Amino acid sequence: MQSVTKLRLFASPDERQMLFATMERYNAVCNAASPIAFSERQFSNIGLQKRLYYSIRETFGLSAQMAQLALRKVASGYRSTKEAIREQNKVLAALGKPLKSLPEISFRAHGAICYDARVLSLGRNRVSIWTLDGRIHLRYSKPDHFPAVATVKQTDLVYRDGAFWLYATVETPDVEPAEPTEYLGVDLGVVNIATTSEGEVFSSAATEKVRQRYGRLRGILQKMGTKSAKRKLRQISGRERRFKTDTNHVISKRIVCVAQGTKRGIALEDLKGILLRTTVTKVQRERHHKWAFHQLRSFIEYKAYGVGVQVKVIDGAYTSQQCSACGFVHPDNRPTQAAFLCHACGHTENADLNAAKNIAARALVNEPIAVCSPDIGGEVESQAYKEHAAIHGSMPPTLVGGS
Ligand SMILES: [Zn+2]
């Protein structure tokens, strides 16, 4: 599996200067080669290397590899732009509008350098990176999801938001997930971001505080409406997003770690379970909407995938109304947001924990509790439909298909 990981580099002021100087020289080479590639319509990498490699090295004093990499950036830049314009022109032609032609490309002074393994190597704690002044060794921050066994295919040095980053394209071996005999159920919610079937709760209190603080600040800035207020607005929305992303990384890491350590799979509900439950107040819906459910789910999925933990997505209908002890389904089983009380057997429990247990149980049973459409016939009529019909005397509306 190929994925891109962003690694932040820590560089001293001197090292930053070396990186800037290298970027500037590299992009100057690109800008020198670009008009020639353009006027001669030479967009193949090999063709461009043949045409310009020696003169570039003589003029710019780059190492052989760096000269090659700069020319490759020019060639691939033209090829991808050409492809993009061809796609745009299909639309323009259909609309009867004038077509676009390929422009001459220019490169930003601090645009990305595409390194390969000969000029950049990633160590356990440091990265060795080629600059005009020789190789330098920089510390980098390794995200916790960075795979332990990975082959780095290509690395781009990127300058963004005042810092240097490596965008590393890594190849990880595909681990065949084992079929688990038990599942850790995870209930995603509004008040609690996640609750596991063994009772671990990840509250949204901290993220909610941050959201409220930024929300107030956002209100003030929006009223001001000045240019600097708008800039500040962009800044805080970035900060809020990063805080949420970090939170999701922590939660997903913990959940995957628990499942891996106990040799269990992870059970998540599909979105209809969440959507059915969140017909609550407007404030909550907004809060809900803002919280990156999709992100948390995808973090759990890819971290689990990386370590061979199986993830099963179950039908989420009625997970919050069903009793995890006796299986009885009723909307009144949920007297408050936080509490579950079964009207059949009297079982009482935290509502999210009860839902998480149902999710874990459904993953193990391995049969969907609801079917796509009630008109398929009585044979495939599911338990949930029967129960709903028994309670309300009608079928529930057709549910959205599972993910
Ligand atoms: Zn019960």
mmCIF file of C-alpha atoms and ligand atoms in Angstrom:
data_model
loop_
_atom_site.group_PDB
_atom_site.id
_atom_site.type_symbol
_atom_site.label_atom_id
_atom_site.label_comp_id
_atom_site.label_asym_id
_atom_site.label_seq_id
_atom_site.Cartn_x
_atom_site.Cartn_y
_atom_site.Cartn_z
ATOM 1 C CA MET A 1 0.000 0.000 0.000
ATOM 2 C CA GLN A 2 1.326 3.463 -0.878
ATOM 3 C CA SER A 3 0.637 6.495 1.272
ATOM 4 C CA VAL A 4 2.073 9.954 1.818
ATOM 5 C CA THR A 5 3.314 10.914 5.288
ATOM 6 C CA LYS A 6 4.250 14.453 6.284
ATOM 7 C CA LEU A 7 7.334 14.763 8.447
ATOM 8 C CA ARG A 8 8.294 18.058 9.987
ATOM 9 C CA LEU A 9 11.990 18.942 9.870
ATOM 10 C CA PHE A 10 13.798 20.811 12.630
ATOM 11 C CA ALA A 11 16.474 23.065 11.223
ATOM 12 C CA SER A 12 18.717 25.691 12.802
ATOM 13 C CA PRO A 13 18.809 29.175 11.210
ATOM 14 C CA ASP A 14 21.990 28.169 9.333
ATOM 15 C CA GLU A 15 20.430 24.950 8.103
ATOM 16 C CA ARG A 16 17.316 26.822 7.011
ATOM 17 C CA GLN A 17 19.513 29.093 4.922
ATOM 18 C CA MET A 18 21.129 26.043 3.299
ATOM 19 C CA LEU A 19 17.729 24.576 2.480
ATOM 20 C CA PHE A 20 16.445 27.868 1.088
ATOM 21 C CA ALA A 21 19.572 28.313 -1.043
ATOM 22 C CA THR A 22 19.212 24.773 -2.391
ATOM 23 C CA MET A 23 15.533 25.285 -3.179
ATOM 24 C CA GLU A 24 16.304 28.552 -4.957
ATOM 25 C CA ARG A 25 19.048 27.024 -7.081
ATOM 26 C CA TYR A 26 16.966 23.970 -7.909
ATOM 27 C CA ASN A 27 13.963 26.055 -8.986
ATOM 28 C CA ALA A 28 16.239 28.427 -10.898
ATOM 29 C CA VAL A 29 17.357 25.378 -12.912
ATOM 30 C CA CYS A 30 13.723 24.489 -13.504
ATOM 31 C CA ASN A 31 13.002 28.043 -14.664
ATOM 32 C CA ALA A 32 16.013 28.003 -16.981
ATOM 33 C CA ALA A 33 14.992 24.676 -18.509
ATOM 34 C CA SER A 34 11.293 25.439 -18.781
ATOM 35 C CA PRO A 35 11.353 27.896 -21.759
ATOM 36 C CA ILE A 36 13.516 25.490 -23.764
ATOM 37 C CA ALA A 37 11.291 22.526 -22.966
ATOM 38 C CA PHE A 38 8.307 24.688 -23.905
ATOM 39 C CA SER A 39 9.616 26.101 -27.187
ATOM 40 C CA GLU A 40 10.970 22.728 -28.329
ATOM 41 C CA ARG A 41 7.954 20.815 -26.994
ATOM 42 C CA GLN A 42 10.341 18.494 -25.215
ATOM 43 C CA PHE A 43 8.327 17.021 -22.339
ATOM 44 C CA SER A 44 9.906 13.618 -22.027
ATOM 45 C CA ASN A 45 12.310 13.242 -19.137
ATOM 46 C CA ILE A 46 14.946 11.401 -21.154
ATOM 47 C CA GLY A 47 14.708 13.878 -24.033
ATOM 48 C CA LEU A 48 15.132 16.819 -21.697
ATOM 49 C CA GLN A 49 18.069 15.191 -19.888
ATOM 50 C CA LYS A 50 19.825 14.615 -23.249
ATOM 51 C CA ARG A 51 19.196 18.160 -24.364
ATOM 52 C CA LEU A 52 20.083 20.085 -21.180
ATOM 53 C CA TYR A 53 21.892 17.956 -18.592
ATOM 54 C CA TYR A 54 25.481 19.039 -19.413
ATOM 55 C CA SER A 55 24.771 22.727 -19.899
ATOM 56 C CA ILE A 56 22.717 22.827 -16.706
ATOM 57 C CA ARG A 57 25.459 21.243 -14.647
ATOM 58 C CA GLU A 58 28.042 23.630 -16.081
ATOM 59 C CA THR A 59 25.918 26.726 -15.493
ATOM 60 C CA PHE A 60 24.383 25.946 -12.118
ATOM 61 C CA GLY A 61 26.945 23.813 -10.313
ATOM 62 C CA LEU A 62 24.429 21.231 -9.165
ATOM 63 C CA SER A 63 25.337 17.630 -8.447
ATOM 64 C CA ALA A 64 24.521 15.117 -11.161
ATOM 65 C CA GLN A 65 21.517 13.789 -9.251
ATOM 66 C CA MET A 66 20.098 17.213 -8.462
ATOM 67 C CA ALA A 67 20.413 18.319 -12.082
ATOM 68 C CA GLN A 68 18.569 15.188 -13.165
ATOM 69 C CA LEU A 69 15.855 15.684 -10.542
ATOM 70 C CA ALA A 70 15.301 19.330 -11.558
ATOM 71 C CA LEU A 71 14.909 18.381 -15.221
ATOM 72 C CA ARG A 72 12.563 15.600 -14.239
ATOM 73 C CA LYS A 73 10.405 18.115 -12.322
ATOM 74 C CA VAL A 74 10.172 20.280 -15.459
ATOM 75 C CA ALA A 75 9.241 17.341 -17.691
ATOM 76 C CA SER A 76 6.635 15.951 -15.306
ATOM 77 C CA GLY A 77 5.287 19.459 -14.627
ATOM 78 C CA TYR A 78 4.579 19.898 -18.347
ATOM 79 C CA ARG A 79 3.109 16.452 -18.738
ATOM 80 C CA SER A 80 0.670 16.846 -15.845
ATOM 81 C CA THR A 81 -0.317 20.381 -16.930
ATOM 82 C CA LYS A 82 -0.896 19.121 -20.475
ATOM 83 C CA GLU A 83 -3.086 16.332 -19.127
ATOM 84 C CA ALA A 84 -5.087 18.767 -16.958
ATOM 85 C CA ILE A 85 -5.653 21.121 -19.906
ATOM 86 C CA ARG A 86 -6.744 18.252 -22.128
ATOM 87 C CA GLU A 87 -9.398 17.377 -19.545
ATOM 88 C CA GLN A 88 -10.532 21.011 -19.216
ATOM 89 C CA ASN A 89 -10.742 21.333 -23.003
ATOM 90 C CA LYS A 90 -13.104 18.388 -23.239
ATOM 91 C CA VAL A 91 -15.542 20.364 -21.083
ATOM 92 C CA LEU A 92 -14.923 23.650 -22.905
ATOM 93 C CA ALA A 93 -15.418 21.949 -26.286
ATOM 94 C CA ALA A 94 -18.725 20.499 -25.120
ATOM 95 C CA LEU A 95 -19.828 23.979 -24.056
ATOM 96 C CA GLY A 96 -18.642 25.451 -27.382
ATOM 97 C CA LYS A 97 -16.179 27.741 -25.640
ATOM 98 C CA PRO A 98 -12.641 28.581 -26.839
ATOM 99 C CA LEU A 99 -10.031 26.001 -25.853
ATOM 100 C CA LYS A 100 -7.033 26.614 -23.647
ATOM 101 C CA SER A 101 -3.488 26.047 -24.815
ATOM 102 C CA LEU A 102 -0.510 24.851 -22.820
ATOM 103 C CA PRO A 103 1.208 27.753 -21.008
ATOM 104 C CA GLU A 104 4.897 28.074 -20.302
ATOM 105 C CA ILE A 105 5.402 26.921 -16.719
ATOM 106 C CA SER A 106 7.356 28.888 -14.164
ATOM 107 C CA PHE A 107 8.483 27.605 -10.793
ATOM 108 C CA ARG A 108 8.341 29.376 -7.429
ATOM 109 C CA ALA A 109 11.710 30.103 -5.829
ATOM 110 C CA HIS A 110 10.717 28.069 -2.761
ATOM 111 C CA GLY A 111 8.767 25.423 -4.630
ATOM 112 C CA ALA A 112 9.183 21.787 -3.630
ATOM 113 C CA ILE A 113 12.331 19.788 -4.353
ATOM 114 C CA CYS A 114 11.623 16.206 -5.376
ATOM 115 C CA TYR A 115 14.377 14.157 -3.821
ATOM 116 C CA ASP A 116 15.067 10.500 -4.436
ATOM 117 C CA ALA A 117 16.945 7.958 -2.323
ATOM 118 C CA ARG A 118 20.358 8.952 -3.698
ATOM 119 C CA VAL A 119 20.166 12.494 -2.343
ATOM 120 C CA LEU A 120 17.986 11.975 0.700
ATOM 121 C CA SER A 121 17.879 9.139 3.175
ATOM 122 C CA LEU A 122 15.559 8.702 6.094
ATOM 123 C CA GLY A 123 17.183 7.353 9.257
ATOM 124 C CA ARG A 124 15.527 6.301 12.462
ATOM 125 C CA ASN A 125 15.706 9.763 13.996
ATOM 126 C CA ARG A 126 17.383 11.934 11.420
ATOM 127 C CA VAL A 127 17.149 12.592 7.757
ATOM 128 C CA SER A 128 20.279 13.009 5.689
ATOM 129 C CA ILE A 129 19.578 15.533 2.983
ATOM 130 C CA TRP A 130 21.710 16.923 0.175
ATOM 131 C CA THR A 131 22.226 20.701 -0.017
ATOM 132 C CA LEU A 132 24.489 22.972 -2.056
ATOM 133 C CA ASP A 133 26.805 23.077 0.967
ATOM 134 C CA GLY A 134 26.949 19.318 1.354
ATOM 135 C CA ARG A 135 24.795 16.890 3.222
ATOM 136 C CA ILE A 136 23.085 17.958 6.440
ATOM 137 C CA HIS A 137 21.437 15.751 9.041
ATOM 138 C CA LEU A 138 18.170 17.025 10.460
ATOM 139 C CA ARG A 139 15.918 15.788 13.201
ATOM 140 C CA TYR A 140 12.343 15.205 12.166
ATOM 141 C CA SER A 141 9.031 14.607 13.923
ATOM 142 C CA LYS A 142 7.688 11.183 13.239
ATOM 143 C CA PRO A 143 3.913 10.869 13.469
ATOM 144 C CA ASP A 144 2.784 7.909 15.566
ATOM 145 C CA HIS A 145 1.139 6.268 12.582
ATOM 146 C CA PHE A 146 4.396 6.250 10.629
ATOM 147 C CA PRO A 147 4.775 2.597 9.675
ATOM 148 C CA ALA A 148 7.627 0.713 11.299
ATOM 149 C CA VAL A 149 8.359 -1.275 8.148
ATOM 150 C CA ALA A 150 8.257 1.049 5.212
ATOM 151 C CA THR A 151 10.147 1.687 2.027
ATOM 152 C CA VAL A 152 10.384 5.328 1.095
ATOM 153 C CA LYS A 153 9.761 5.692 -2.632
ATOM 154 C CA GLN A 154 10.093 9.424 -3.092
ATOM 155 C CA THR A 155 10.368 12.449 -0.832
ATOM 156 C CA ASP A 156 9.454 16.056 -1.540
ATOM 157 C CA LEU A 157 11.034 18.842 0.473
ATOM 158 C CA VAL A 158 8.304 21.416 0.981
ATOM 159 C CA TYR A 159 8.412 24.851 2.614
ATOM 160 C CA ARG A 160 5.046 25.673 4.154
ATOM 161 C CA ASP A 161 3.767 27.881 7.007
ATOM 162 C CA GLY A 162 7.274 28.916 7.977
ATOM 163 C CA ALA A 163 8.600 25.370 8.318
ATOM 164 C CA PHE A 164 10.273 22.717 6.211
ATOM 165 C CA TRP A 165 8.445 19.439 5.666
ATOM 166 C CA LEU A 166 9.158 16.167 3.977
ATOM 167 C CA TYR A 167 6.264 14.634 2.110
ATOM 168 C CA ALA A 168 7.368 11.036 2.024
ATOM 169 C CA THR A 169 5.689 8.531 -0.258
ATOM 170 C CA VAL A 170 6.033 5.232 1.579
ATOM 171 C CA GLU A 171 5.304 1.692 0.557
ATOM 172 C CA THR A 172 4.151 -0.582 3.402
ATOM 173 C CA PRO A 173 3.732 -4.333 3.132
ATOM 174 C CA ASP A 174 0.122 -5.452 3.147
ATOM 175 C CA VAL A 175 -0.536 -7.479 6.272
ATOM 176 C CA GLU A 176 -3.295 -10.042 5.822
ATOM 177 C CA PRO A 177 -5.750 -9.390 8.670
ATOM 178 C CA ALA A 178 -6.552 -12.466 10.750
ATOM 179 C CA GLU A 179 -10.183 -13.431 11.340
ATOM 180 C CA PRO A 180 -10.787 -12.468 14.978
ATOM 181 C CA THR A 181 -12.973 -14.413 17.394
ATOM 182 C CA GLU A 182 -13.889 -11.282 19.347
ATOM 183 C CA TYR A 183 -14.512 -7.652 18.532
ATOM 184 C CA LEU A 184 -13.966 -4.392 20.332
ATOM 185 C CA GLY A 185 -17.126 -2.383 19.660
ATOM 186 C CA VAL A 186 -16.738 1.371 19.199
ATOM 187 C CA ASP A 187 -19.668 3.734 19.541
ATOM 188 C CA LEU A 188 -19.091 7.183 18.057
ATOM 189 C CA GLY A 189 -21.115 9.984 19.534
ATOM 190 C CA VAL A 190 -21.583 13.642 20.254
ATOM 191 C CA VAL A 191 -21.078 13.984 24.000
ATOM 192 C CA ASN A 192 -18.518 11.227 23.968
ATOM 193 C CA ILE A 193 -16.411 11.100 20.826
ATOM 194 C CA ALA A 194 -15.918 7.374 21.260
ATOM 195 C CA THR A 195 -16.927 4.730 23.771
ATOM 196 C CA THR A 196 -15.611 1.168 23.576
ATOM 197 C CA SER A 197 -17.508 -1.965 24.517
ATOM 198 C CA GLU A 198 -15.189 -2.448 27.475
ATOM 199 C CA GLY A 199 -16.184 0.934 28.842
ATOM 200 C CA GLU A 200 -13.328 3.202 27.818
ATOM 201 C CA VAL A 201 -14.718 6.664 27.149
ATOM 202 C CA PHE A 202 -13.154 9.438 25.077
ATOM 203 C CA SER A 203 -15.033 12.542 26.111
ATOM 204 C CA SER A 204 -15.436 15.521 23.820
ATOM 205 C CA ALA A 205 -15.030 17.926 26.758
ATOM 206 C CA ALA A 206 -11.566 19.095 25.746
ATOM 207 C CA THR A 207 -12.326 19.547 22.057
ATOM 208 C CA GLU A 208 -15.630 21.159 22.961
ATOM 209 C CA LYS A 209 -13.840 23.729 25.111
ATOM 210 C CA VAL A 210 -11.500 24.548 22.253
ATOM 211 C CA ARG A 211 -14.420 24.776 19.838
ATOM 212 C CA GLN A 212 -16.283 27.177 22.122
ATOM 213 C CA ARG A 213 -13.240 29.348 22.698
ATOM 214 C CA TYR A 214 -12.558 29.619 18.987
ATOM 215 C CA GLY A 215 -16.269 30.045 18.337
ATOM 216 C CA ARG A 216 -16.400 33.181 20.506
ATOM 217 C CA LEU A 217 -13.207 34.506 18.949
ATOM 218 C CA ARG A 218 -14.599 33.796 15.486
ATOM 219 C CA GLY A 219 -17.745 35.799 16.286
ATOM 220 C CA ILE A 220 -15.689 38.808 17.340
ATOM 221 C CA LEU A 221 -13.404 38.610 14.306
ATOM 222 C CA GLN A 222 -16.304 38.223 11.883
ATOM 223 C CA LYS A 223 -17.894 41.406 13.242
ATOM 224 C CA MET A 224 -14.623 43.288 12.772
ATOM 225 C CA GLY A 225 -14.421 42.197 9.148
ATOM 226 C CA THR A 226 -11.039 43.828 8.549
ATOM 227 C CA LYS A 227 -8.297 42.297 6.434
ATOM 228 C CA SER A 228 -6.227 41.329 9.453
ATOM 229 C CA ALA A 229 -9.330 39.907 11.167
ATOM 230 C CA LYS A 230 -9.892 37.698 8.124
ATOM 231 C CA ARG A 231 -6.310 36.510 8.226
ATOM 232 C CA LYS A 232 -6.695 35.738 11.931
ATOM 233 C CA LEU A 233 -9.922 33.836 11.147
ATOM 234 C CA ARG A 234 -8.102 31.599 8.684
ATOM 235 C CA GLN A 235 -5.401 31.009 11.278
ATOM 236 C CA ILE A 236 -7.748 29.932 14.046
ATOM 237 C CA SER A 237 -9.765 27.654 11.812
ATOM 238 C CA GLY A 238 -6.512 25.924 10.873
ATOM 239 C CA ARG A 239 -5.546 25.639 14.514
ATOM 240 C CA GLU A 240 -8.919 24.223 15.497
ATOM 241 C CA ARG A 241 -8.754 21.685 12.688
ATOM 242 C CA ARG A 242 -5.267 20.578 13.689
ATOM 243 C CA PHE A 243 -6.351 20.185 17.307
ATOM 244 C CA LYS A 244 -9.194 17.913 16.224
ATOM 245 C CA THR A 245 -6.928 15.941 13.955
ATOM 246 C CA ASP A 246 -4.473 15.403 16.799
ATOM 247 C CA THR A 247 -7.307 14.281 19.067
ATOM 248 C CA ASN A 248 -8.496 11.824 16.436
ATOM 249 C CA HIS A 249 -4.975 10.463 16.056
ATOM 250 C CA VAL A 250 -4.717 9.872 19.807
ATOM 251 C CA ILE A 251 -8.119 8.183 20.057
ATOM 252 C CA SER A 252 -7.661 5.989 16.994
ATOM 253 C CA LYS A 253 -4.188 4.966 18.099
ATOM 254 C CA ARG A 254 -5.454 3.938 21.515
ATOM 255 C CA ILE A 255 -8.382 1.945 20.103
ATOM 256 C CA VAL A 256 -6.239 0.100 17.567
ATOM 257 C CA CYS A 257 -3.630 -0.568 20.258
ATOM 258 C CA VAL A 258 -6.203 -2.122 22.599
ATOM 259 C CA ALA A 259 -7.655 -4.298 19.828
ATOM 260 C CA GLN A 260 -4.208 -5.416 18.689
ATOM 261 C CA GLY A 261 -3.058 -6.189 22.230
ATOM 262 C CA THR A 262 -6.099 -8.359 22.898
ATOM 263 C CA LYS A 263 -6.130 -9.946 19.418
ATOM 264 C CA ARG A 264 -9.580 -8.584 18.686
ATOM 265 C CA GLY A 265 -11.089 -6.988 15.615
ATOM 266 C CA ILE A 266 -12.688 -3.553 15.723
ATOM 267 C CA ALA A 267 -16.396 -3.096 15.079
ATOM 268 C CA LEU A 268 -17.738 0.249 13.912
ATOM 269 C CA GLU A 269 -21.272 1.117 12.962
ATOM 270 C CA ASP A 270 -22.139 2.464 9.547
ATOM 271 C CA LEU A 271 -23.354 6.016 9.358
ATOM 272 C CA LYS A 272 -27.073 5.382 9.643
ATOM 273 C CA GLY A 273 -26.720 4.431 13.312
ATOM 274 C CA ILE A 274 -25.136 7.791 13.976
ATOM 275 C CA LEU A 275 -27.573 9.713 11.791
ATOM 276 C CA LEU A 276 -30.613 8.067 13.354
ATOM 277 C CA ARG A 277 -29.431 9.062 16.778
ATOM 278 C CA THR A 278 -28.602 12.662 16.040
ATOM 279 C CA THR A 279 -32.048 14.060 15.402
ATOM 280 C CA VAL A 280 -31.478 16.104 18.521
ATOM 281 C CA THR A 281 -31.081 19.832 19.026
ATOM 282 C CA LYS A 282 -29.659 22.163 16.425
ATOM 283 C CA VAL A 283 -26.667 23.039 18.572
ATOM 284 C CA GLN A 284 -25.806 19.419 18.993
ATOM 285 C CA ARG A 285 -26.224 18.718 15.310
ATOM 286 C CA GLU A 286 -23.847 21.500 14.466
ATOM 287 C CA ARG A 287 -21.388 20.281 17.034
ATOM 288 C CA HIS A 288 -21.841 16.833 15.621
ATOM 289 C CA HIS A 289 -21.403 17.996 12.074
ATOM 290 C CA LYS A 290 -18.238 19.788 12.921
ATOM 291 C CA TRP A 291 -16.677 16.883 14.641
ATOM 292 C CA ALA A 292 -14.736 14.932 12.081
ATOM 293 C CA PHE A 293 -16.395 11.523 12.342
ATOM 294 C CA HIS A 294 -15.160 10.562 8.941
ATOM 295 C CA GLN A 295 -11.646 11.417 9.930
ATOM 296 C CA LEU A 296 -11.738 9.356 13.114
ATOM 297 C CA ARG A 297 -13.181 6.387 11.248
ATOM 298 C CA SER A 298 -10.590 6.592 8.525
ATOM 299 C CA PHE A 299 -7.769 6.949 11.079
ATOM 300 C CA ILE A 300 -9.004 3.837 12.877
ATOM 301 C CA GLU A 301 -9.285 1.987 9.594
ATOM 302 C CA TYR A 302 -5.854 2.772 8.251
ATOM 303 C CA LYS A 303 -4.031 2.317 11.546
ATOM 304 C CA ALA A 304 -5.778 -1.032 12.010
ATOM 305 C CA TYR A 305 -4.924 -2.002 8.453
ATOM 306 C CA GLY A 306 -1.258 -1.199 9.065
ATOM 307 C CA VAL A 307 -0.976 -3.655 11.974
ATOM 308 C CA GLY A 308 -3.275 -6.389 10.656
ATOM 309 C CA VAL A 309 -6.283 -5.684 12.877
ATOM 310 C CA GLN A 310 -9.562 -6.386 11.104
ATOM 311 C CA VAL A 311 -12.208 -3.680 11.011
ATOM 312 C CA LYS A 312 -15.811 -4.656 10.482
ATOM 313 C CA VAL A 313 -18.480 -2.087 9.727
ATOM 314 C CA ILE A 314 -21.856 -3.245 10.979
ATOM 315 C CA ASP A 315 -25.384 -2.089 10.325
ATOM 316 C CA GLY A 316 -25.890 0.664 12.871
ATOM 317 C CA ALA A 317 -29.694 0.699 12.978
ATOM 318 C CA TYR A 318 -31.125 0.757 16.506
ATOM 319 C CA THR A 319 -27.811 0.153 18.272
ATOM 320 C CA SER A 320 -28.814 2.806 20.799
ATOM 321 C CA GLN A 321 -32.361 1.526 21.346
ATOM 322 C CA GLN A 322 -31.500 -2.140 21.710
ATOM 323 C CA CYS A 323 -30.786 -3.733 25.075
ATOM 324 C CA SER A 324 -27.323 -5.307 25.120
ATOM 325 C CA ALA A 325 -28.509 -7.811 27.746
ATOM 326 C CA CYS A 326 -31.750 -9.185 26.292
ATOM 327 C CA GLY A 327 -31.935 -7.715 22.766
ATOM 328 C CA PHE A 328 -35.243 -5.873 23.218
ATOM 329 C CA VAL A 329 -35.530 -2.818 20.934
ATOM 330 C CA HIS A 330 -37.600 0.212 21.907
ATOM 331 C CA PRO A 331 -37.130 3.996 21.664
ATOM 332 C CA ASP A 332 -38.254 4.378 25.290
ATOM 333 C CA ASN A 333 -35.274 2.300 26.374
ATOM 334 C CA ARG A 334 -33.355 5.542 26.135
ATOM 335 C CA PRO A 335 -34.907 7.859 28.772
ATOM 336 C CA THR A 336 -32.076 10.422 28.551
ATOM 337 C CA GLN A 337 -29.079 11.103 26.332
ATOM 338 C CA ALA A 338 -26.749 9.388 28.796
ATOM 339 C CA ALA A 339 -28.824 6.556 30.230
ATOM 340 C CA PHE A 340 -30.120 3.255 28.942
ATOM 341 C CA LEU A 341 -32.940 1.445 30.713
ATOM 342 C CA CYS A 342 -34.468 -1.692 29.238
ATOM 343 C CA HIS A 343 -38.236 -1.828 29.550
ATOM 344 C CA ALA A 344 -38.258 -5.588 29.064
ATOM 345 C CA CYS A 345 -35.565 -6.854 31.461
ATOM 346 C CA GLY A 346 -34.753 -3.787 33.548
ATOM 347 C CA HIS A 347 -31.097 -3.784 32.488
ATOM 348 C CA THR A 348 -29.546 -0.365 33.032
ATOM 349 C CA GLU A 349 -26.259 1.002 31.749
ATOM 350 C CA ASN A 350 -24.514 4.018 30.298
ATOM 351 C CA ALA A 351 -26.183 4.509 26.915
ATOM 352 C CA ASP A 352 -22.974 4.732 24.875
ATOM 353 C CA LEU A 353 -21.506 1.649 26.510
ATOM 354 C CA ASN A 354 -24.728 -0.250 25.797
ATOM 355 C CA ALA A 355 -24.496 0.809 22.133
ATOM 356 C CA ALA A 356 -20.820 -0.170 21.922
ATOM 357 C CA LYS A 357 -21.651 -3.635 23.283
ATOM 358 C CA ASN A 358 -24.367 -4.032 20.634
ATOM 359 C CA ILE A 359 -21.897 -3.022 17.945
ATOM 360 C CA ALA A 360 -19.347 -5.595 19.161
ATOM 361 C CA ALA A 361 -22.020 -8.303 19.317
ATOM 362 C CA ARG A 362 -23.333 -7.581 15.826
ATOM 363 C CA ALA A 363 -19.862 -7.836 14.309
ATOM 364 C CA LEU A 364 -19.490 -11.309 15.753
ATOM 365 C CA VAL A 365 -22.907 -12.525 14.664
ATOM 366 C CA ASN A 366 -21.896 -11.528 11.167
ATOM 367 C CA GLU A 367 -25.408 -11.049 9.909
ATOM 368 C CA PRO A 368 -26.975 -7.731 9.091
ATOM 369 C CA ILE A 369 -29.855 -6.847 11.344
ATOM 370 C CA ALA A 370 -31.660 -4.757 8.739
ATOM 371 C CA VAL A 371 -32.091 -5.330 5.019
ATOM 372 C CA CYS A 372 -32.056 -2.755 2.252
ATOM 373 C CA SER A 373 -35.685 -2.760 1.347
ATOM 374 C CA PRO A 374 -38.780 -4.117 3.059
ATOM 375 C CA ASP A 375 -40.409 -5.025 -0.255
ATOM 376 C CA ILE A 376 -37.930 -7.806 -1.007
ATOM 377 C CA GLY A 377 -40.237 -10.132 0.889
ATOM 378 C CA GLY A 378 -40.917 -11.742 4.223
ATOM 379 C CA GLU A 379 -37.997 -14.131 4.065
ATOM 380 C CA VAL A 380 -35.344 -11.498 4.297
ATOM 381 C CA GLU A 381 -37.255 -9.306 6.689
ATOM 382 C CA SER A 382 -34.865 -8.561 9.460
ATOM 383 C CA GLN A 383 -35.160 -8.573 13.172
ATOM 384 C CA ALA A 384 -35.026 -4.802 13.398
ATOM 385 C CA TYR A 385 -37.813 -4.379 10.881
ATOM 386 C CA LYS A 386 -39.993 -6.881 12.672
ATOM 387 C CA GLU A 387 -39.412 -5.180 15.963
ATOM 388 C CA HIS A 388 -40.026 -1.768 14.546
ATOM 389 C CA ALA A 389 -43.235 -2.990 12.963
ATOM 390 C CA ALA A 390 -44.325 -4.582 16.224
ATOM 391 C CA ILE A 391 -43.764 -1.357 18.093
ATOM 392 C CA HIS A 392 -45.043 1.191 15.600
ATOM 393 C CA GLY A 393 -47.346 -0.900 13.445
ATOM 394 C CA SER A 394 -45.389 0.147 10.337
ATOM 395 C CA MET A 395 -42.087 -0.383 8.601
ATOM 396 C CA PRO A 396 -39.301 2.101 9.201
ATOM 397 C CA PRO A 397 -38.302 4.252 6.239
ATOM 398 C CA THR A 398 -35.807 2.587 3.889
ATOM 399 C CA LEU A 399 -32.370 3.080 5.286
ATOM 400 C CA VAL A 400 -29.337 4.368 3.506
ATOM 401 C CA GLY A 401 -27.124 1.562 2.226
ATOM 402 C CA GLY A 402 -24.199 0.602 4.417
ATOM 403 C CA SER A 403 -20.706 1.817 3.720
HETATM 404 ZN ZN ZN B 1 -33.232 -5.977 28.256
#
